[in-house]
């Protein structure tokens, strides 16, 4: 199932084990708005030292991070149906929905979105959305992780549902947190088991795009802009990495403006 909530407009592991060793790379960084027709040129920060194989964490400044999204207003208890009040429970710091009947506290947790960045003949597979939000715009096959499945299993399922494609996951490529809307993206590199794909029920088209033809001006969400920009930059540099970052919406901008964001806390392997 495709992502139906309003969004901001979002490497060879195989049998080897991860071996991470902290190494300083850069401070907070952000992507500038992406110009067209060269949307992926020089997107990554320039204030970095040469990359290493080991995982390289950011170093935080003393400035606070942008605040996360507001807590959803919960009116009724999910356990007994009683009305709720919103207060800060004793010993906690955040506003919670507290049932006035049974006293239970409703904790709200982020949703995980999983998907595949499919490589085939130096092209990437994109789906055109046939549902809202972002109807008619291009996206990687991705959607919400279901209870009872792993992130890899969910990414494979979403790809089958949206592109009728069977894939083999190669490695994780990017984890992108979007605090404002309570979502975390986990995108995997994958390859087609067979060169067959077609639109699923929530897609109107599926197409392989050469890197120079990726429709950056017609992508669905900021998470897709970031993921594909990182991928193209890695390909141009001759080495794929694993990326982590936080997508923060710029204050006062519309959720549909997919370029109105900063990529903070960017780390990579």
Short mmCIF file of C-alpha atoms in Angstrom, two decimals:
data_model
loop_
_atom_site.label_atom_id
_atom_site.label_comp_id
_atom_site.label_asym_id
_atom_site.label_seq_id
_atom_site.Cartn_x
_atom_site.Cartn_y
_atom_site.Cartn_z
CA UNK A 1 0.00 0.00 0.00
CA UNK A 2 1.34 3.40 -0.89
CA UNK A 3 1.86 6.12 1.67
CA UNK A 4 -1.52 7.76 2.17
CA UNK A 5 -0.65 10.29 4.86
CA UNK A 6 0.27 13.82 3.84
CA UNK A 7 4.05 14.00 3.54
CA UNK A 8 6.67 16.69 3.20
CA UNK A 9 7.17 16.05 -0.27
CA UNK A 10 11.17 11.41 0.91
CA UNK A 11 25.71 -1.45 -0.22
CA UNK A 12 26.91 -4.54 -0.94
CA UNK A 13 26.13 -6.04 2.43
CA UNK A 14 24.96 -9.46 1.22
CA UNK A 15 26.65 -11.89 3.59
CA UNK A 16 29.17 -9.48 5.06
CA UNK A 17 28.80 -8.03 8.52
CA UNK A 18 28.59 -4.31 9.27
CA UNK A 19 31.66 -2.92 11.00
CA UNK A 20 31.20 0.65 12.14
CA UNK A 21 33.93 2.87 13.54
CA UNK A 22 33.20 6.50 14.44
CA UNK A 23 34.95 9.04 12.24
CA UNK A 24 34.23 12.76 11.93
CA UNK A 25 33.04 13.85 8.50
CA UNK A 26 31.07 17.05 8.71
CA UNK A 27 28.80 19.22 10.79
CA UNK A 28 25.14 19.86 10.11
CA UNK A 29 24.49 20.14 6.41
CA UNK A 30 21.53 20.79 4.17
CA UNK A 31 20.53 20.47 0.58
CA UNK A 32 19.90 23.72 -1.31
CA UNK A 33 16.86 23.99 -3.57
CA UNK A 34 17.52 21.84 -6.62
CA UNK A 35 17.76 23.78 -9.91
CA UNK A 36 16.27 22.42 -13.10
CA UNK A 37 17.39 21.07 -15.59
CA UNK A 38 20.46 19.94 -13.60
CA UNK A 39 18.70 18.86 -10.39
CA UNK A 40 21.36 16.64 -8.92
CA UNK A 41 24.52 18.63 -9.62
CA UNK A 42 26.63 19.27 -6.50
CA UNK A 43 23.88 18.42 -4.04
CA UNK A 44 25.96 17.05 -1.20
CA UNK A 45 27.82 19.27 1.25
CA UNK A 46 31.26 20.46 0.21
CA UNK A 47 32.68 20.90 3.71
CA UNK A 48 33.65 17.27 4.10
CA UNK A 49 36.92 15.38 4.25
CA UNK A 50 37.50 12.37 1.96
CA UNK A 51 35.05 9.57 2.71
CA UNK A 52 36.07 6.40 4.47
CA UNK A 53 34.51 2.96 4.56
CA UNK A 54 33.58 3.30 8.22
CA UNK A 55 30.38 4.96 9.40
CA UNK A 56 30.96 8.65 10.03
CA UNK A 57 28.70 10.44 12.55
CA UNK A 58 27.89 14.14 12.50
CA UNK A 59 28.97 16.53 15.25
CA UNK A 60 26.06 18.53 16.62
CA UNK A 61 26.31 22.25 17.20
CA UNK A 62 24.94 23.97 20.30
CA UNK A 63 21.90 25.19 18.34
CA UNK A 64 18.71 23.23 19.02
CA UNK A 65 17.15 21.15 16.26
CA UNK A 66 13.85 22.26 14.75
CA UNK A 67 10.92 21.15 16.86
CA UNK A 68 9.07 18.00 15.92
CA UNK A 69 5.48 17.83 14.79
CA UNK A 70 2.55 18.49 17.07
CA UNK A 71 0.96 15.68 19.03
CA UNK A 72 -2.24 14.48 17.38
CA UNK A 73 -5.35 15.42 19.30
CA UNK A 74 -6.79 12.17 20.68
CA UNK A 75 -10.40 12.59 21.84
CA UNK A 76 -11.27 9.06 22.95
CA UNK A 77 -9.45 6.22 24.67
CA UNK A 78 -8.56 3.35 22.34
CA UNK A 79 -9.03 0.82 25.18
CA UNK A 80 -12.30 1.79 26.92
CA UNK A 81 -13.71 4.52 24.70
CA UNK A 82 -13.69 7.12 27.46
CA UNK A 83 -12.96 10.77 26.78
CA UNK A 84 -9.38 11.95 27.12
CA UNK A 85 -7.64 14.99 28.47
CA UNK A 86 -4.28 16.26 27.29
CA UNK A 87 -1.72 16.75 29.98
CA UNK A 88 1.92 15.99 30.80
CA UNK A 89 2.01 12.81 32.92
CA UNK A 90 4.07 12.85 36.09
CA UNK A 91 7.71 12.11 35.36
CA UNK A 92 7.39 12.87 31.65
CA UNK A 93 8.04 15.91 29.48
CA UNK A 94 5.60 15.66 26.59
CA UNK A 95 1.89 16.28 26.25
CA UNK A 96 -0.08 13.03 26.13
CA UNK A 97 -3.67 11.93 25.70
CA UNK A 98 -4.80 10.55 29.08
CA UNK A 99 -8.08 8.69 29.50
CA UNK A 100 -10.34 10.28 32.13
CA UNK A 101 -12.01 6.91 32.80
CA UNK A 102 -9.34 4.21 32.91
CA UNK A 103 -6.33 6.51 33.21
CA UNK A 104 -4.34 4.90 30.41
CA UNK A 105 -1.92 7.06 28.43
CA UNK A 106 -1.95 7.09 24.64
CA UNK A 107 1.61 7.14 23.33
CA UNK A 108 2.07 8.16 19.71
CA UNK A 109 4.94 6.65 17.76
CA UNK A 110 6.39 7.30 14.29
CA UNK A 111 5.38 5.27 11.25
CA UNK A 112 8.04 3.44 9.23
CA UNK A 113 7.95 3.70 5.44
CA UNK A 114 9.95 1.09 3.50
CA UNK A 115 10.75 0.91 -0.17
CA UNK A 116 13.20 -0.07 -2.90
CA UNK A 117 15.51 1.88 -5.15
CA UNK A 118 15.71 -0.58 -8.05
CA UNK A 119 18.74 -0.52 -10.31
CA UNK A 120 18.48 -2.06 -13.80
CA UNK A 121 20.73 -1.39 -16.81
CA UNK A 122 22.00 1.87 -15.25
CA UNK A 123 18.42 3.04 -14.76
CA UNK A 124 16.09 3.35 -11.75
CA UNK A 125 12.46 2.20 -11.57
CA UNK A 126 9.86 4.82 -10.63
CA UNK A 127 6.08 4.61 -10.26
CA UNK A 128 3.60 7.38 -11.09
CA UNK A 129 1.09 7.70 -8.25
CA UNK A 130 -2.60 7.23 -9.09
CA UNK A 131 -3.78 8.19 -5.58
CA UNK A 132 -3.52 11.22 -3.32
CA UNK A 133 -1.40 12.78 -2.02
CA UNK A 134 0.84 13.71 -4.95
CA UNK A 135 -1.42 12.17 -7.58
CA UNK A 136 0.35 11.99 -10.93
CA UNK A 137 3.86 12.45 -9.52
CA UNK A 138 6.75 9.97 -9.54
CA UNK A 139 7.99 7.97 -6.57
CA UNK A 140 10.04 4.96 -5.64
CA UNK A 141 7.82 1.97 -4.76
CA UNK A 142 7.38 2.43 -1.00
CA UNK A 143 4.76 2.35 1.73
CA UNK A 144 4.03 1.66 5.38
CA UNK A 145 5.61 -1.33 7.09
CA UNK A 146 3.03 -3.85 8.28
CA UNK A 147 2.92 -5.60 11.64
CA UNK A 148 4.65 -8.98 11.46
CA UNK A 149 7.10 -8.24 8.65
CA UNK A 150 10.69 -7.08 8.56
CA UNK A 151 11.73 -3.87 6.81
CA UNK A 152 13.18 -5.90 3.93
CA UNK A 153 10.01 -7.98 3.61
CA UNK A 154 7.89 -4.83 3.62
CA UNK A 155 10.01 -3.17 0.94
CA UNK A 156 9.74 -6.25 -1.28
CA UNK A 157 5.96 -6.42 -0.74
CA UNK A 158 5.47 -2.73 -1.54
CA UNK A 159 7.46 -3.12 -4.75
CA UNK A 160 5.31 -6.09 -5.77
CA UNK A 161 2.10 -4.20 -4.96
CA UNK A 162 3.00 -0.97 -6.74
CA UNK A 163 5.11 -2.17 -9.66
CA UNK A 164 4.23 -5.88 -10.01
CA UNK A 165 7.95 -6.53 -9.78
CA UNK A 166 9.84 -9.23 -7.91
CA UNK A 167 13.11 -7.90 -6.54
CA UNK A 168 16.15 -9.03 -4.61
CA UNK A 169 17.29 -6.60 -1.93
CA UNK A 170 21.02 -5.87 -2.12
CA UNK A 171 21.65 -3.57 0.84
CA UNK A 172 20.20 -0.64 2.81
CA UNK A 173 20.78 2.70 1.12
CA UNK A 174 19.14 5.45 3.18
CA UNK A 175 17.32 6.05 6.44
CA UNK A 176 15.55 9.41 6.49
CA UNK A 177 13.66 10.68 9.53
CA UNK A 178 10.84 13.24 9.09
CA UNK A 179 9.93 14.33 12.66
CA UNK A 180 7.27 16.86 11.61
CA UNK A 181 4.97 14.14 10.29
CA UNK A 182 6.24 11.28 12.44
CA UNK A 183 7.72 9.13 9.69
CA UNK A 184 10.99 7.27 9.12
CA UNK A 185 11.95 6.10 5.64
CA UNK A 186 14.10 3.02 5.09
CA UNK A 187 15.09 2.64 1.45
CA UNK A 188 16.92 -0.42 0.14
CA UNK A 189 18.94 -0.91 -3.03
CA UNK A 190 17.44 -3.75 -5.04
CA UNK A 191 17.58 -5.44 -8.42
CA UNK A 192 14.90 -7.05 -10.56
CA UNK A 193 14.81 -10.84 -10.48
CA UNK A 194 13.18 -10.70 -13.92
CA UNK A 195 12.99 -7.65 -16.21
CA UNK A 196 9.21 -7.44 -15.85
CA UNK A 197 7.14 -4.74 -14.17
CA UNK A 198 3.79 -3.01 -14.65
CA UNK A 199 1.58 -0.54 -12.72
CA UNK A 200 -0.15 -1.86 -9.63
CA UNK A 201 -3.55 -0.61 -8.36
CA UNK A 202 -2.04 2.56 -6.86
CA UNK A 203 0.19 3.38 -9.84
CA UNK A 204 -0.77 4.71 -13.27
CA UNK A 205 2.64 4.01 -14.83
CA UNK A 206 6.00 2.39 -14.11
CA UNK A 207 9.15 3.36 -15.96
CA UNK A 208 12.92 2.88 -15.90
CA UNK A 209 14.70 6.23 -16.00
CA UNK A 210 18.33 6.86 -16.96
CA UNK A 211 20.00 8.99 -14.30
CA UNK A 212 20.04 12.06 -16.55
CA UNK A 213 16.29 11.73 -17.13
CA UNK A 214 15.05 11.30 -13.57
CA UNK A 215 12.06 13.69 -13.29
CA UNK A 216 13.28 15.70 -10.31
CA UNK A 217 10.75 18.44 -11.08
CA UNK A 218 7.90 15.89 -10.86
CA UNK A 219 8.75 13.81 -7.80
CA UNK A 220 6.13 13.14 -5.13
CA UNK A 221 7.84 13.93 -1.82
CA UNK A 222 10.96 15.51 -0.36
CA UNK A 223 12.07 12.05 0.74
CA UNK A 224 12.20 11.00 -2.92
CA UNK A 225 14.19 14.11 -3.88
CA UNK A 226 16.74 13.41 -1.15
CA UNK A 227 17.03 9.67 -1.82
CA UNK A 228 17.47 9.99 -5.58
CA UNK A 229 19.83 12.96 -5.24
CA UNK A 230 22.05 11.00 -2.87
CA UNK A 231 21.99 8.03 -5.22
CA UNK A 232 22.94 10.05 -8.29
CA UNK A 233 25.71 11.79 -6.38
CA UNK A 234 27.08 8.45 -5.19
CA UNK A 235 27.01 7.03 -8.72
CA UNK A 236 28.85 10.09 -10.06
CA UNK A 237 31.44 9.67 -7.29
CA UNK A 238 31.87 6.00 -8.15
CA UNK A 239 30.89 4.61 -4.75
CA UNK A 240 27.52 3.84 -3.16
CA UNK A 241 27.20 4.64 0.55
CA UNK A 242 24.65 4.18 3.30
CA UNK A 243 23.08 7.51 4.28
CA UNK A 244 21.24 8.78 7.34
CA UNK A 245 19.62 12.18 7.67
CA UNK A 246 16.73 14.19 9.10
CA UNK A 247 14.42 16.02 6.71
CA UNK A 248 13.12 19.22 8.29
CA UNK A 249 10.49 21.37 6.64
CA UNK A 250 11.32 25.05 6.29
CA UNK A 251 9.02 27.20 8.48
CA UNK A 252 6.07 28.77 6.73
CA UNK A 253 6.21 26.64 3.60
CA UNK A 254 3.53 24.41 2.13
CA UNK A 255 3.64 20.62 2.69
CA UNK A 256 3.33 20.23 -1.09
CA UNK A 257 6.55 22.17 -1.70
CA UNK A 258 8.96 19.25 -2.00
CA UNK A 259 12.04 21.49 -2.16
CA UNK A 260 11.29 23.49 1.00
CA UNK A 261 13.40 21.44 3.38
CA UNK A 262 16.82 21.03 4.89
CA UNK A 263 18.67 17.74 5.30
CA UNK A 264 20.17 17.86 8.79
CA UNK A 265 22.37 15.41 10.70
CA UNK A 266 23.56 13.92 7.41
CA UNK A 267 25.85 10.92 8.01
CA UNK A 268 27.12 8.30 5.62
CA UNK A 269 29.31 5.23 5.58
#
